[in-house]
Amino acid sequence: VSSIDDIRTSASRGDVGPATARGPLDRHRILTEAVAFVDEFSLQQLTMRRLGQRLGVEAMSLYRYVDGREDLLDGMVEHVLAGLDADPHLRLLPTDGWQAFLQRLAHGVREVALAHPKVFPLVATRHPAAPWLRPPLRSLDLVEAFLEGLVDRGFDDEAAVEAYRAFSSFLLGHLLLEVSAHGAGTAPAEEPLADVTGAGDSGDADEAADAAGANEQLAGHPNLQRLERLLSQDRSLAEFEVSLESLLQRLELTLG
Amino acid sequence: VSSIDDIRTSASRGDVGPATARGPLDRHRILTEAVAFVDEFSLQQLTMRRLGQRLGVEAMSLYRYVDGREDLLDGMVEHVLAGLDADPHLRLLPTDGWQAFLQRLAHGVREVALAHPKVFPLVATRHPAAPWLRPPLRSLDLVEAFLEGLVDRGFDDEAAVEAYRAFSSFLLGHLLLEVSAHGAGTAPAEEPLADVTGAGDSGDADEAADAAGANEQLAGHPNLQRLERLLSQDRSLAEFEVSLESLLQRLELTLG
DNA sequence: ACCTGAACACCGTTCAAGT
DNA sequence: ACCTGAACACCGTTCAAGT
């Protein structure tokens, strides 16, 4: 049942977003609109046909610019991260320590993730071009800048690579959780617990259970029950800062 | 072109795995076979029709036991994680310090991830039932056990919740990167760099570029070039241990 | 009770044909 | 050069019908 609701949102009723009819197509415009579409609706709803519709064109036209759907998804990932490659502000600056550099880089990636929460799972899970290109730092330029920055500030090769690994794990884990919580709605504390009185008409008990959602079995979990408010608070920025700070301190130790 | 290759692997030619014809269907068997199918092929290739085929049944039969494809995917996530809920070995034992407890739990989740690398992205990205159920610790029981264990060992409420957040981020980031590297193949160092001589017949230069893969522009990246071997080494277990150890130490500090 | 045939609306993709 | 009509093989899903 729920998967049907999912499909019947506005995107499937032809309301497909801005059908701007400027000039001939090009890859950049396709990627921009694809990202905008996903931002507005969801990954699931993005199809070649609907994207064509949004661009005022038949789906087949897209194949001149993208090599099928997989290439479209790869292109979208590249597209949302492109700003990071370009931004000189995310380079090692003359006045920087490596900590300041990593701080800016981390927050830069975080901004991209928050700007496109529904695209970020793609950034996280698409197979990278090389096994050592670790999401979310998915471009050669970005990784090169990272390594150069650290080596420039006294890291030897091993330490720089270890820092790269630890930094990417940290970013990926944190940001993926942050965007996924974003999608799930922010205030389950407002949701009344298991309203067993069933307020309505329904034939079977399933509906009440559904409404209670994850709270259904919360009864058998005293700690969850007691900590629900605490768990529901959005601490993502503070958590990010604290974990990042802790990572930087750990890296500092390996510098010996 | 590549997406077609993707589709034309053995799973689409009717070679769909064990078509065991034992008794009537049930949800558990469906989930087991769905996970086995993805382990063997990929998420992309899993369709209701092919899964039915594998079970010796028409696709429509599945709808008696799973509420559509979305529910199937949710079920698979629950299914691969079910062992963790059950395992008393992942509970807080009388002899445990909280560090030993978290160590065992972390390694338990890691084993699940490595056992089903192609399923793990689902564990990582499916919307959790509640926003405070953070992947990869996706079950009420597991999170309850986590919180209970820490509170039992002297964490106050705030510290326990903070530990839960930090622990889940760490696990998610690390394991997602580990399984995705797993899929990408392990030895890009063996791959010869941009063989521009093009060895063959081809009309345009695209093929050589494709073969070079991510190495195409490695020329402009001196640090990547120099560190390629280092970057290609599989350090995942050591990295896991070190990051986990560091996390535990950090948590120890918050205990005051 | 459990499974299926037939059907529907929708996909991605190709290719010859239009302009 | 750029787009499309028509077609193909495949999807997920429903529902009345079979056993």
CSV table of N, CA and C (backbone and C1' of nucleotides) in Angstrom, one decimal, chain A residues 21-27 29 55 57 65, chain D residues 1-3:
chain,number,residue,atom,x,y,z
A,21,ALA,N,11.7,26.2,-22.0
A,21,ALA,CA,12.0,25.8,-23.4
A,21,ALA,C,13.1,26.5,-24.1
A,22,ARG,N,14.1,26.9,-23.4
A,22,ARG,CA,15.2,27.6,-24.0
A,22,ARG,C,16.1,26.7,-24.8
A,23,GLY,N,16.4,27.2,-26.0
A,23,GLY,CA,17.4,26.6,-26.9
A,23,GLY,C,17.5,25.1,-26.9
A,24,PRO,N,18.6,24.6,-27.5
A,24,PRO,CA,18.8,23.1,-27.6
A,24,PRO,C,19.3,22.6,-26.3
A,25,LEU,N,19.1,21.4,-26.1
A,25,LEU,CA,19.6,20.7,-24.8
A,25,LEU,C,21.1,20.8,-24.7
A,26,ASP,N,21.6,20.6,-23.5
A,26,ASP,CA,23.0,20.3,-23.3
A,26,ASP,C,23.2,19.6,-22.0
A,27,ARG,N,24.3,18.9,-21.9
A,27,ARG,CA,24.5,18.0,-20.7
A,27,ARG,C,24.3,18.7,-19.4
A,29,ARG,N,22.6,21.4,-18.6
A,29,ARG,CA,21.3,21.7,-18.3
A,29,ARG,C,20.5,20.5,-17.9
A,55,LEU,N,12.1,19.0,-19.3
A,55,LEU,CA,13.0,19.8,-20.1
A,55,LEU,C,12.3,20.1,-21.5
A,57,VAL,N,10.9,18.0,-23.7
A,57,VAL,CA,11.6,17.2,-24.8
A,57,VAL,C,11.2,15.7,-24.6
A,65,TYR,N,23.1,13.2,-24.9
A,65,TYR,CA,23.9,13.9,-24.0
A,65,TYR,C,24.3,13.0,-22.7
D,1,DA,P,26.6,17.3,-38.1
D,1,DA,O5',25.8,18.0,-36.8
D,1,DA,C5',25.9,19.4,-36.7
D,1,DA,C4',24.7,19.9,-35.9
D,1,DA,C3',24.5,19.2,-34.6
D,1,DA,O3',24.2,20.2,-33.6
D,1,DA,C1',22.6,18.8,-35.9
D,2,DC,P,23.9,19.8,-32.1
D,2,DC,O5',22.3,19.4,-32.2
D,2,DC,C5',21.3,20.4,-32.0
D,2,DC,C4',20.0,19.7,-32.2
D,2,DC,C3',19.5,18.8,-31.0
D,2,DC,O3',18.5,19.6,-30.4
D,2,DC,C1',19.0,17.8,-33.1
D,3,DC,P,17.8,19.0,-29.1
D,3,DC,O5',16.7,18.1,-29.7
D,3,DC,C5',15.5,18.7,-30.2
D,3,DC,C4',14.7,17.7,-30.9
D,3,DC,C3',13.9,16.7,-30.0
D,3,DC,O3',12.5,17.1,-30.0
D,3,DC,C1',14.8,15.7,-32.0
